[in-house]
Amino acid sequence: MKKAAIVVALLLVLLTFVGCEKKYTPDPEVEQYLNTGLTPDKAYSRIVSVSYTTQNTVKDKNGTVTGENKVQVEFDVSDAENLIYTNKQTYMGIYVQDGTVESVSTAVKTADGYSFETVRTAQDGTVSKSAQSVDAKFVTDLIRSHVFEQNGVYAEGGLYFGDYFMQYIYRYPPEAFYVDKQENLCVFDAVVHVSNDALDNTYITQKIKINTLGLITYYYEQYQDVNTGTTLTSETLPAYVLTEEGEQPANA
């Protein structure tokens, strides 16, 4: 997932610095929605299985697609003795590295652990395969990284956005957030204009929806570079199977 997460991770880092330094008073309804003791570990413990697709697309000033990266990830942690994990990615244009246009990585259960197998397809149709013996911790850590990684301060880089929302509600005007009562989701919807050394004259559009566990149910972001006319768009659509509150965690 790491390659696909570059866009998301970069934006999150940038927004940490480009968000208005003024502290805002959030909408009480939004603050109440989030102020329920959200943690990445609590969210992860409720997960039985996840599947999500991320589509990254780059276009030039003429609207021509210059790069596409599609990521399809599935994992199941309902049986701690038989973890299931697959990550399929396709690459086009500027996303192609070392001639690879498709890669599929899978964790395969073996008698003494797991075999982590990757099949890569090159532009000329050549297929290469690799495999390494790994233990359950390797697979668990890999799966967990798709949900969150802990940097010592907050969770980052995955499907869990509870920590970010708790920071954002004080950094952005209250109109950037709202509670979707019909879907029982908290939504961040904003356009930020950036003009600094990192991103000069760039508009960043984001729409993120999270559930009561802090897990995203929808993620959309777009960079629009005014100077070059280049746009970079990323959209993530997840689907979850979760335990009911109070049930034994699926990944205990």
PDB file of N, CA and C in Angstrom, residues 19-112:
ATOM      1  N   GLY A  19      -2.484  24.400   7.434  1.00  0.00           N
ATOM      2  CA  GLY A  19      -3.750  24.736   8.066  1.00  0.00           C
ATOM      3  C   GLY A  19      -3.611  26.029   8.854  1.00  0.00           C
ATOM      4  N   CYS A  20      -4.677  26.786   8.920  1.00  0.00           N
ATOM      5  CA  CYS A  20      -4.612  28.072   9.607  1.00  0.00           C
ATOM      6  C   CYS A  20      -4.133  27.875  11.044  1.00  0.00           C
ATOM      7  N   GLU A  21      -3.195  28.739  11.490  1.00  0.00           N
ATOM      8  CA  GLU A  21      -2.667  28.615  12.833  1.00  0.00           C
ATOM      9  C   GLU A  21      -3.671  29.094  13.878  1.00  0.00           C
ATOM     10  N   LYS A  22      -4.612  29.906  13.457  1.00  0.00           N
ATOM     11  CA  LYS A  22      -5.645  30.361  14.370  1.00  0.00           C
ATOM     12  C   LYS A  22      -6.421  29.169  14.898  1.00  0.00           C
ATOM     13  N   LYS A  23      -6.741  29.188  16.179  1.00  0.00           N
ATOM     14  CA  LYS A  23      -7.511  28.105  16.766  1.00  0.00           C
ATOM     15  C   LYS A  23      -8.994  28.448  16.695  1.00  0.00           C
ATOM     16  N   TYR A  24      -9.770  27.531  16.134  1.00  0.00           N
ATOM     17  CA  TYR A  24     -11.199  27.744  15.963  1.00  0.00           C
ATOM     18  C   TYR A  24     -11.994  26.975  17.009  1.00  0.00           C
ATOM     19  N   THR A  25     -13.196  27.442  17.255  1.00  0.00           N
ATOM     20  CA  THR A  25     -14.124  26.732  18.121  1.00  0.00           C
ATOM     21  C   THR A  25     -15.010  25.872  17.239  1.00  0.00           C
ATOM     22  N   PRO A  26     -14.911  24.559  17.364  1.00  0.00           N
ATOM     23  CA  PRO A  26     -15.677  23.679  16.470  1.00  0.00           C
ATOM     24  C   PRO A  26     -17.160  23.671  16.773  1.00  0.00           C
ATOM     25  N   ASP A  27     -17.922  23.227  15.810  1.00  0.00           N
ATOM     26  CA  ASP A  27     -19.354  23.003  15.987  1.00  0.00           C
ATOM     27  C   ASP A  27     -19.528  22.003  17.132  1.00  0.00           C
ATOM     28  N   PRO A  28     -20.312  22.325  18.159  1.00  0.00           N
ATOM     29  CA  PRO A  28     -20.489  21.413  19.300  1.00  0.00           C
ATOM     30  C   PRO A  28     -20.941  20.020  18.883  1.00  0.00           C
ATOM     31  N   GLU A  29     -21.765  19.942  17.849  1.00  0.00           N
ATOM     32  CA  GLU A  29     -22.254  18.649  17.380  1.00  0.00           C
ATOM     33  C   GLU A  29     -21.107  17.796  16.831  1.00  0.00           C
ATOM     34  N   VAL A  30     -20.196  18.452  16.125  1.00  0.00           N
ATOM     35  CA  VAL A  30     -19.026  17.758  15.583  1.00  0.00           C
ATOM     36  C   VAL A  30     -18.098  17.334  16.702  1.00  0.00           C
ATOM     37  N   GLU A  31     -17.851  18.241  17.627  1.00  0.00           N
ATOM     38  CA  GLU A  31     -16.958  17.936  18.753  1.00  0.00           C
ATOM     39  C   GLU A  31     -17.506  16.778  19.575  1.00  0.00           C
ATOM     40  N   GLN A  32     -18.805  16.771  19.779  1.00  0.00           N
ATOM     41  CA  GLN A  32     -19.431  15.690  20.549  1.00  0.00           C
ATOM     42  C   GLN A  32     -19.306  14.363  19.808  1.00  0.00           C
ATOM     43  N   TYR A  33     -19.453  14.390  18.482  1.00  0.00           N
ATOM     44  CA  TYR A  33     -19.347  13.172  17.673  1.00  0.00           C
ATOM     45  C   TYR A  33     -17.963  12.541  17.834  1.00  0.00           C
ATOM     46  N   LEU A  34     -16.936  13.391  17.885  1.00  0.00           N
ATOM     47  CA  LEU A  34     -15.557  12.893  17.918  1.00  0.00           C
ATOM     48  C   LEU A  34     -15.038  12.645  19.330  1.00  0.00           C
ATOM     49  N   ASN A  35     -15.591  13.347  20.296  1.00  0.00           N
ATOM     50  CA  ASN A  35     -15.073  13.264  21.660  1.00  0.00           C
ATOM     51  C   ASN A  35     -15.668  12.073  22.402  1.00  0.00           C
ATOM     52  N   THR A  36     -15.355  10.880  21.903  1.00  0.00           N
ATOM     53  CA  THR A  36     -15.892   9.649  22.500  1.00  0.00           C
ATOM     54  C   THR A  36     -14.778   8.673  22.867  1.00  0.00           C
ATOM     55  N   GLY A  37     -13.558   9.195  22.956  1.00  0.00           N
ATOM     56  CA  GLY A  37     -12.428   8.324  23.283  1.00  0.00           C
ATOM     57  C   GLY A  37     -11.925   7.517  22.109  1.00  0.00           C
ATOM     58  N   LEU A  38     -11.985   8.101  20.911  1.00  0.00           N
ATOM     59  CA  LEU A  38     -11.492   7.405  19.722  1.00  0.00           C
ATOM     60  C   LEU A  38     -10.008   7.082  19.844  1.00  0.00           C
ATOM     61  N   THR A  39      -9.651   5.848  19.493  1.00  0.00           N
ATOM     62  CA  THR A  39      -8.236   5.473  19.405  1.00  0.00           C
ATOM     63  C   THR A  39      -8.081   4.509  18.232  1.00  0.00           C
ATOM     64  N   PRO A  40      -6.902   4.482  17.620  1.00  0.00           N
ATOM     65  CA  PRO A  40      -6.695   3.545  16.519  1.00  0.00           C
ATOM     66  C   PRO A  40      -6.793   2.089  16.950  1.00  0.00           C
ATOM     67  N   ASP A  41      -6.352   1.787  18.162  1.00  0.00           N
ATOM     68  CA  ASP A  41      -6.409   0.402  18.637  1.00  0.00           C
ATOM     69  C   ASP A  41      -7.856  -0.066  18.810  1.00  0.00           C
ATOM     70  N   LYS A  42      -8.710   0.821  19.327  1.00  0.00           N
ATOM     71  CA  LYS A  42     -10.119   0.470  19.476  1.00  0.00           C
ATOM     72  C   LYS A  42     -10.750   0.197  18.110  1.00  0.00           C
ATOM     73  N   ALA A  43     -10.418   1.054  17.144  1.00  0.00           N
ATOM     74  CA  ALA A  43     -10.968   0.873  15.796  1.00  0.00           C
ATOM     75  C   ALA A  43     -10.489  -0.438  15.193  1.00  0.00           C
ATOM     76  N   TYR A  44      -9.211  -0.716  15.339  1.00  0.00           N
ATOM     77  CA  TYR A  44      -8.641  -1.935  14.762  1.00  0.00           C
ATOM     78  C   TYR A  44      -9.251  -3.184  15.394  1.00  0.00           C
ATOM     79  N   SER A  45      -9.513  -3.119  16.686  1.00  0.00           N
ATOM     80  CA  SER A  45     -10.038  -4.292  17.389  1.00  0.00           C
ATOM     81  C   SER A  45     -11.441  -4.670  16.933  1.00  0.00           C
ATOM     82  N   ARG A  46     -12.143  -3.740  16.299  1.00  0.00           N
ATOM     83  CA  ARG A  46     -13.498  -4.017  15.837  1.00  0.00           C
ATOM     84  C   ARG A  46     -13.542  -4.578  14.410  1.00  0.00           C
ATOM     85  N   ILE A  47     -12.392  -4.604  13.754  1.00  0.00           N
ATOM     86  CA  ILE A  47     -12.354  -5.026  12.352  1.00  0.00           C
ATOM     87  C   ILE A  47     -12.346  -6.547  12.226  1.00  0.00           C
ATOM     88  N   VAL A  48     -13.233  -7.063  11.397  1.00  0.00           N
ATOM     89  CA  VAL A  48     -13.231  -8.467  11.007  1.00  0.00           C
ATOM     90  C   VAL A  48     -12.537  -8.611   9.656  1.00  0.00           C
ATOM     91  N   SER A  49     -12.981  -7.796   8.699  1.00  0.00           N
ATOM     92  CA  SER A  49     -12.354  -7.808   7.384  1.00  0.00           C
ATOM     93  C   SER A  49     -12.553  -6.461   6.713  1.00  0.00           C
ATOM     94  N   VAL A  50     -11.674  -6.169   5.760  1.00  0.00           N
ATOM     95  CA  VAL A  50     -11.723  -4.899   5.029  1.00  0.00           C
ATOM     96  C   VAL A  50     -11.393  -5.152   3.569  1.00  0.00           C
ATOM     97  N   SER A  51     -12.062  -4.426   2.704  1.00  0.00           N
ATOM     98  CA  SER A  51     -11.652  -4.358   1.302  1.00  0.00           C
ATOM     99  C   SER A  51     -11.776  -2.907   0.880  1.00  0.00           C
ATOM    100  N   TYR A  52     -10.787  -2.421   0.166  1.00  0.00           N
ATOM    101  CA  TYR A  52     -10.883  -1.038  -0.315  1.00  0.00           C
ATOM    102  C   TYR A  52     -10.144  -0.879  -1.632  1.00  0.00           C
ATOM    103  N   THR A  53     -10.583   0.110  -2.373  1.00  0.00           N
ATOM    104  CA  THR A  53      -9.959   0.456  -3.646  1.00  0.00           C
ATOM    105  C   THR A  53      -9.543   1.914  -3.610  1.00  0.00           C
ATOM    106  N   THR A  54      -8.316   2.177  -4.030  1.00  0.00           N
ATOM    107  CA  THR A  54      -7.831   3.545  -4.163  1.00  0.00           C
ATOM    108  C   THR A  54      -7.447   3.787  -5.615  1.00  0.00           C
ATOM    109  N   GLN A  55      -7.956   4.870  -6.176  1.00  0.00           N
ATOM    110  CA  GLN A  55      -7.637   5.242  -7.547  1.00  0.00           C
ATOM    111  C   GLN A  55      -6.898   6.579  -7.526  1.00  0.00           C
ATOM    112  N   ASN A  56      -5.632   6.560  -7.988  1.00  0.00           N
ATOM    113  CA  ASN A  56      -4.831   7.778  -8.098  1.00  0.00           C
ATOM    114  C   ASN A  56      -4.672   8.128  -9.572  1.00  0.00           C
ATOM    115  N   THR A  57      -4.956   9.382  -9.921  1.00  0.00           N
ATOM    116  CA  THR A  57      -4.894   9.802 -11.314  1.00  0.00           C
ATOM    117  C   THR A  57      -4.204  11.158 -11.423  1.00  0.00           C
ATOM    118  N   VAL A  58      -3.269  11.276 -12.374  1.00  0.00           N
ATOM    119  CA  VAL A  58      -2.584  12.541 -12.646  1.00  0.00           C
ATOM    120  C   VAL A  58      -2.932  12.985 -14.058  1.00  0.00           C
ATOM    121  N   LYS A  59      -3.301  14.263 -14.206  1.00  0.00           N
ATOM    122  CA  LYS A  59      -3.606  14.828 -15.514  1.00  0.00           C
ATOM    123  C   LYS A  59      -2.778  16.089 -15.751  1.00  0.00           C
ATOM    124  N   ASP A  60      -2.420  16.329 -17.021  1.00  0.00           N
ATOM    125  CA  ASP A  60      -1.690  17.550 -17.347  1.00  0.00           C
ATOM    126  C   ASP A  60      -2.664  18.695 -17.575  1.00  0.00           C
ATOM    127  N   LYS A  61      -2.138  19.844 -17.978  1.00  0.00           N
ATOM    128  CA  LYS A  61      -2.973  21.039 -18.125  1.00  0.00           C
ATOM    129  C   LYS A  61      -4.036  20.896 -19.209  1.00  0.00           C
ATOM    130  N   ASN A  62      -3.841  19.939 -20.126  1.00  0.00           N
ATOM    131  CA  ASN A  62      -4.817  19.718 -21.185  1.00  0.00           C
ATOM    132  C   ASN A  62      -5.876  18.685 -20.798  1.00  0.00           C
ATOM    133  N   GLY A  63      -5.757  18.143 -19.593  1.00  0.00           N
ATOM    134  CA  GLY A  63      -6.698  17.130 -19.139  1.00  0.00           C
ATOM    135  C   GLY A  63      -6.334  15.722 -19.556  1.00  0.00           C
ATOM    136  N   THR A  64      -5.144  15.581 -20.137  1.00  0.00           N
ATOM    137  CA  THR A  64      -4.683  14.260 -20.564  1.00  0.00           C
ATOM    138  C   THR A  64      -4.135  13.486 -19.371  1.00  0.00           C
ATOM    139  N   VAL A  65      -4.553  12.244 -19.227  1.00  0.00           N
ATOM    140  CA  VAL A  65      -4.065  11.411 -18.130  1.00  0.00           C
ATOM    141  C   VAL A  65      -2.611  11.031 -18.379  1.00  0.00           C
ATOM    142  N   THR A  66      -1.747  11.374 -17.440  1.00  0.00           N
ATOM    143  CA  THR A  66      -0.322  11.043 -17.556  1.00  0.00           C
ATOM    144  C   THR A  66       0.104   9.944 -16.594  1.00  0.00           C
ATOM    145  N   GLY A  67      -0.787   9.564 -15.703  1.00  0.00           N
ATOM    146  CA  GLY A  67      -0.457   8.489 -14.783  1.00  0.00           C
ATOM    147  C   GLY A  67      -1.673   7.998 -14.028  1.00  0.00           C
ATOM    148  N   GLU A  68      -1.740   6.692 -13.835  1.00  0.00           N
ATOM    149  CA  GLU A  68      -2.813   6.091 -13.049  1.00  0.00           C
ATOM    150  C   GLU A  68      -2.244   4.973 -12.184  1.00  0.00           C
ATOM    151  N   ASN A  69      -2.739   4.908 -10.970  1.00  0.00           N
ATOM    152  CA  ASN A  69      -2.367   3.842 -10.035  1.00  0.00           C
ATOM    153  C   ASN A  69      -3.630   3.384  -9.327  1.00  0.00           C
ATOM    154  N   LYS A  70      -3.995   2.132  -9.518  1.00  0.00           N
ATOM    155  CA  LYS A  70      -5.172   1.566  -8.860  1.00  0.00           C
ATOM    156  C   LYS A  70      -4.715   0.539  -7.839  1.00  0.00           C
ATOM    157  N   VAL A  71      -5.234   0.657  -6.636  1.00  0.00           N
ATOM    158  CA  VAL A  71      -4.864  -0.228  -5.534  1.00  0.00           C
ATOM    159  C   VAL A  71      -6.113  -0.942  -5.035  1.00  0.00           C
ATOM    160  N   GLN A  72      -6.036  -2.254  -4.920  1.00  0.00           N
ATOM    161  CA  GLN A  72      -7.131  -3.053  -4.383  1.00  0.00           C
ATOM    162  C   GLN A  72      -6.582  -3.927  -3.261  1.00  0.00           C
ATOM    163  N   VAL A  73      -7.037  -3.657  -2.051  1.00  0.00           N
ATOM    164  CA  VAL A  73      -6.532  -4.365  -0.874  1.00  0.00           C
ATOM    165  C   VAL A  73      -7.680  -5.090  -0.185  1.00  0.00           C
ATOM    166  N   GLU A  74      -7.421  -6.320   0.225  1.00  0.00           N
ATOM    167  CA  GLU A  74      -8.378  -7.092   1.008  1.00  0.00           C
ATOM    168  C   GLU A  74      -7.641  -7.804   2.133  1.00  0.00           C
ATOM    169  N   PHE A  75      -8.215  -7.766   3.322  1.00  0.00           N
ATOM    170  CA  PHE A  75      -7.641  -8.560   4.413  1.00  0.00           C
ATOM    171  C   PHE A  75      -8.724  -8.989   5.373  1.00  0.00           C
ATOM    172  N   ASP A  76      -8.461 -10.094   6.051  1.00  0.00           N
ATOM    173  CA  ASP A  76      -9.412 -10.686   6.990  1.00  0.00           C
ATOM    174  C   ASP A  76      -8.632 -11.146   8.206  1.00  0.00           C
ATOM    175  N   VAL A  77      -9.026 -10.663   9.383  1.00  0.00           N
ATOM    176  CA  VAL A  77      -8.317 -11.007  10.616  1.00  0.00           C
ATOM    177  C   VAL A  77      -9.227 -11.763  11.580  1.00  0.00           C
ATOM    178  N   SER A  78     -10.297 -12.332  11.066  1.00  0.00           N
ATOM    179  CA  SER A  78     -11.252 -13.028  11.929  1.00  0.00           C
ATOM    180  C   SER A  78     -10.657 -14.269  12.573  1.00  0.00           C
ATOM    181  N   ASP A  79      -9.706 -14.885  11.891  1.00  0.00           N
ATOM    182  CA  ASP A  79      -9.021 -16.065  12.428  1.00  0.00           C
ATOM    183  C   ASP A  79      -7.548 -15.729  12.579  1.00  0.00           C
ATOM    184  N   ALA A  80      -7.128 -15.531  13.815  1.00  0.00           N
ATOM    185  CA  ALA A  80      -5.741 -15.131  14.076  1.00  0.00           C
ATOM    186  C   ALA A  80      -4.738 -16.183  13.613  1.00  0.00           C
ATOM    187  N   GLU A  81      -5.204 -17.426  13.429  1.00  0.00           N
ATOM    188  CA  GLU A  81      -4.311 -18.499  12.992  1.00  0.00           C
ATOM    189  C   GLU A  81      -4.283 -18.631  11.473  1.00  0.00           C
ATOM    190  N   ASN A  82      -5.124 -17.876  10.812  1.00  0.00           N
ATOM    191  CA  ASN A  82      -5.179 -17.962   9.343  1.00  0.00           C
ATOM    192  C   ASN A  82      -5.525 -16.593   8.767  1.00  0.00           C
ATOM    193  N   LEU A  83      -4.575 -15.680   8.846  1.00  0.00           N
ATOM    194  CA  LEU A  83      -4.767 -14.320   8.357  1.00  0.00           C
ATOM    195  C   LEU A  83      -4.816 -14.316   6.834  1.00  0.00           C
ATOM    196  N   ILE A  84      -5.655 -13.451   6.293  1.00  0.00           N
ATOM    197  CA  ILE A  84      -5.809 -13.361   4.837  1.00  0.00           C
ATOM    198  C   ILE A  84      -5.429 -11.950   4.384  1.00  0.00           C
ATOM    199  N   TYR A  85      -4.581 -11.865   3.361  1.00  0.00           N
ATOM    200  CA  TYR A  85      -4.134 -10.549   2.886  1.00  0.00           C
ATOM    201  C   TYR A  85      -3.789 -10.616   1.410  1.00  0.00           C
ATOM    202  N   THR A  86      -4.326  -9.657   0.641  1.00  0.00           N
ATOM    203  CA  THR A  86      -3.992  -9.515  -0.779  1.00  0.00           C
ATOM    204  C   THR A  86      -3.927  -8.035  -1.129  1.00  0.00           C
ATOM    205  N   ASN A  87      -2.930  -7.670  -1.902  1.00  0.00           N
ATOM    206  CA  ASN A  87      -2.754  -6.290  -2.341  1.00  0.00           C
ATOM    207  C   ASN A  87      -2.412  -6.304  -3.831  1.00  0.00           C
ATOM    208  N   LYS A  88      -3.349  -5.833  -4.661  1.00  0.00           N
ATOM    209  CA  LYS A  88      -3.126  -5.779  -6.104  1.00  0.00           C
ATOM    210  C   LYS A  88      -3.022  -4.328  -6.540  1.00  0.00           C
ATOM    211  N   GLN A  89      -1.978  -4.023  -7.318  1.00  0.00           N
ATOM    212  CA  GLN A  89      -1.799  -2.668  -7.809  1.00  0.00           C
ATOM    213  C   GLN A  89      -1.492  -2.692  -9.306  1.00  0.00           C
ATOM    214  N   THR A  90      -2.060  -1.714 -10.009  1.00  0.00           N
ATOM    215  CA  THR A  90      -1.740  -1.535 -11.424  1.00  0.00           C
ATOM    216  C   THR A  90      -1.179  -0.131 -11.611  1.00  0.00           C
ATOM    217  N   TYR A  91      -0.272   0.009 -12.580  1.00  0.00           N
ATOM    218  CA  TYR A  91       0.427   1.260 -12.793  1.00  0.00           C
ATOM    219  C   TYR A  91       0.410   1.641 -14.269  1.00  0.00           C
ATOM    220  N   MET A  92       0.279   2.946 -14.504  1.00  0.00           N
ATOM    221  CA  MET A  92       0.325   3.449 -15.865  1.00  0.00           C
ATOM    222  C   MET A  92       1.014   4.813 -15.882  1.00  0.00           C
ATOM    223  N   GLY A  93       1.730   5.102 -16.949  1.00  0.00           N
ATOM    224  CA  GLY A  93       2.360   6.411 -17.103  1.00  0.00           C
ATOM    225  C   GLY A  93       3.410   6.680 -16.055  1.00  0.00           C
ATOM    226  N   ILE A  94       3.309   7.838 -15.392  1.00  0.00           N
ATOM    227  CA  ILE A  94       4.353   8.243 -14.454  1.00  0.00           C
ATOM    228  C   ILE A  94       4.416   7.360 -13.218  1.00  0.00           C
ATOM    229  N   TYR A  95       3.411   6.528 -12.992  1.00  0.00           N
ATOM    230  CA  TYR A  95       3.440   5.623 -11.842  1.00  0.00           C
ATOM    231  C   TYR A  95       4.253   4.361 -12.110  1.00  0.00           C
ATOM    232  N   VAL A  96       4.600   4.105 -13.352  1.00  0.00           N
ATOM    233  CA  VAL A  96       5.363   2.901 -13.682  1.00  0.00           C
ATOM    234  C   VAL A  96       6.800   3.069 -13.203  1.00  0.00           C
ATOM    235  N   GLN A  97       7.270   2.109 -12.430  1.00  0.00           N
ATOM    236  CA  GLN A  97       8.651   2.097 -11.963  1.00  0.00           C
ATOM    237  C   GLN A  97       9.284   0.758 -12.305  1.00  0.00           C
ATOM    238  N   ASP A  98      10.497   0.825 -12.856  1.00  0.00           N
ATOM    239  CA  ASP A  98      11.237  -0.387 -13.240  1.00  0.00           C
ATOM    240  C   ASP A  98      10.433  -1.253 -14.213  1.00  0.00           C
ATOM    241  N   GLY A  99       9.558  -0.623 -14.997  1.00  0.00           N
ATOM    242  CA  GLY A  99       8.818  -1.356 -16.020  1.00  0.00           C
ATOM    243  C   GLY A  99       7.651  -2.176 -15.518  1.00  0.00           C
ATOM    244  N   THR A 100       7.346  -2.101 -14.217  1.00  0.00           N
ATOM    245  CA  THR A 100       6.254  -2.904 -13.659  1.00  0.00           C
ATOM    246  C   THR A 100       4.905  -2.227 -13.879  1.00  0.00           C
ATOM    247  N   VAL A 101       3.959  -2.960 -14.470  1.00  0.00           N
ATOM    248  CA  VAL A 101       2.623  -2.409 -14.706  1.00  0.00           C
ATOM    249  C   VAL A 101       1.572  -3.043 -13.795  1.00  0.00           C
ATOM    250  N   GLU A 102       1.938  -4.152 -13.153  1.00  0.00           N
ATOM    251  CA  GLU A 102       1.018  -4.779 -12.199  1.00  0.00           C
ATOM    252  C   GLU A 102       1.808  -5.561 -11.169  1.00  0.00           C
ATOM    253  N   SER A 103       1.353  -5.501  -9.933  1.00  0.00           N
ATOM    254  CA  SER A 103       1.948  -6.321  -8.876  1.00  0.00           C
ATOM    255  C   SER A 103       0.833  -6.841  -7.974  1.00  0.00           C
ATOM    256  N   VAL A 104       0.962  -8.097  -7.581  1.00  0.00           N
ATOM    257  CA  VAL A 104      -0.015  -8.717  -6.686  1.00  0.00           C
ATOM    258  C   VAL A 104       0.749  -9.390  -5.558  1.00  0.00           C
ATOM    259  N   SER A 105       0.503  -8.940  -4.328  1.00  0.00           N
ATOM    260  CA  SER A 105       1.152  -9.526  -3.156  1.00  0.00           C
ATOM    261  C   SER A 105       0.108 -10.239  -2.305  1.00  0.00           C
ATOM    262  N   THR A 106       0.466 -11.430  -1.850  1.00  0.00           N
ATOM    263  CA  THR A 106      -0.476 -12.266  -1.094  1.00  0.00           C
ATOM    264  C   THR A 106       0.242 -12.961   0.050  1.00  0.00           C
ATOM    265  N   ALA A 107      -0.428 -13.024   1.187  1.00  0.00           N
ATOM    266  CA  ALA A 107       0.073 -13.810   2.309  1.00  0.00           C
ATOM    267  C   ALA A 107      -0.576 -15.187   2.243  1.00  0.00           C
ATOM    268  N   VAL A 108       0.251 -16.215   2.115  1.00  0.00           N
ATOM    269  CA  VAL A 108      -0.248 -17.587   1.978  1.00  0.00           C
ATOM    270  C   VAL A 108       0.131 -18.383   3.225  1.00  0.00           C
ATOM    271  N   LYS A 109      -0.852 -18.998   3.864  1.00  0.00           N
ATOM    272  CA  LYS A 109      -0.611 -19.767   5.077  1.00  0.00           C
ATOM    273  C   LYS A 109       0.207 -21.019   4.760  1.00  0.00           C
ATOM    274  N   THR A 110       1.228 -21.282   5.599  1.00  0.00           N
ATOM    275  CA  THR A 110       2.054 -22.485   5.445  1.00  0.00           C
ATOM    276  C   THR A 110       2.059 -23.248   6.766  1.00  0.00           C
ATOM    277  N   ALA A 111       2.714 -24.379   6.772  1.00  0.00           N
ATOM    278  CA  ALA A 111       2.735 -25.219   7.974  1.00  0.00           C
ATOM    279  C   ALA A 111       3.429 -24.525   9.143  1.00  0.00           C
ATOM    280  N   ASP A 112       4.443 -23.698   8.860  1.00  0.00           N
ATOM    281  CA  ASP A 112       5.201 -23.065   9.940  1.00  0.00           C
ATOM    282  C   ASP A 112       5.120 -21.544   9.920  1.00  0.00           C
TER     283      ASP A 112
END
